């Protein structure tokens, strides 16, 4: 079922630019600069804005032993592929 949902998402065509944001080292997606940038991208530019919290940031629970590591790009790559 999960695989079918991902396939349906991938078939859709995105007609506007997508901005994908990641918060700073000691922040999360709730910080003002992230929210302001997302707001400007969507309201002033008409773009699609998406943001993610890195592992363990923003109150997210770690589900495995790997914590936030700026050198590990696997989580970002997975989120971008879904968007």
C-alpha positions in Angstrom: 0.0 0.0 0.0 2.8 2.4 0.9 4.6 1.7 -2.4 1.4 2.5 -4.4 1.0 5.8 -2.6 4.5 6.8 -3.5 4.0 5.8 -7.1 0.9 7.9 -7.3 2.8 10.9 -5.9 5.6 10.5 -8.4 3.2 10.5 -11.3 2.0 14.0 -10.6 3.6 16.8 -12.5 4.7 19.8 -10.5 4.3 23.0 -12.5 5.9 25.4 -10.0 9.4 25.7 -8.5 9.8 23.8 -5.3 12.1 25.2 -2.5 13.3 22.5 -0.1 14.7 24.0 3.2 16.6 22.5 6.0 17.1 24.4 9.3 20.4 25.5 10.7 22.6 23.6 13.1 21.0 24.5 16.4 17.5 25.2 15.1 14.4 23.5 13.7 11.7 24.3 11.2 9.7 26.4 13.7 12.3 29.1 13.9 11.3 32.5 12.5 13.8 32.7 9.7 12.6 29.3 8.3 8.9 30.2 8.6 9.5 33.7 7.0 11.4 32.3 4.1 8.7 29.7 3.5 6.0 32.4 3.7 7.9 34.6 1.2 8.4 31.7 -1.2 4.8 30.8 -1.2 3.1 34.2 -1.1 5.4 36.4 -3.0 6.8 34.0 -5.5 4.0 31.4 -5.8 6.5 28.6 -5.3 5.9 25.4 -3.3 7.9 25.3 -0.1 8.8 22.3 2.0 11.0 22.0 5.1 12.1 19.1 7.2 13.5 18.7 10.7 16.8 16.8 10.9 16.9 13.7 13.2 16.2 14.6 16.8 15.6 18.3 16.1 12.3 20.1 16.7 11.1 17.7 19.3 11.2 14.7 16.9 12.0 11.4 18.6 15.0 9.4 17.4 13.8 6.1 16.0 17.2 4.6 15.6 20.7 5.1 17.0 21.8 7.5 14.2 21.3 11.1 15.3 21.6 14.4 13.4 24.8 14.5 11.4 25.3 17.3 8.8 27.5 15.0 6.7 24.7 12.3 6.3 22.5 13.3 3.4 20.4 10.2 3.2 17.4 11.8 5.0 17.5 14.9 2.8 17.7 12.7 -0.4 14.8 10.6 0.8 12.6 13.7 1.5 13.5 15.3 -1.8 12.6 12.1 -3.7 9.2 12.0 -2.0 8.5 15.7 -2.8 
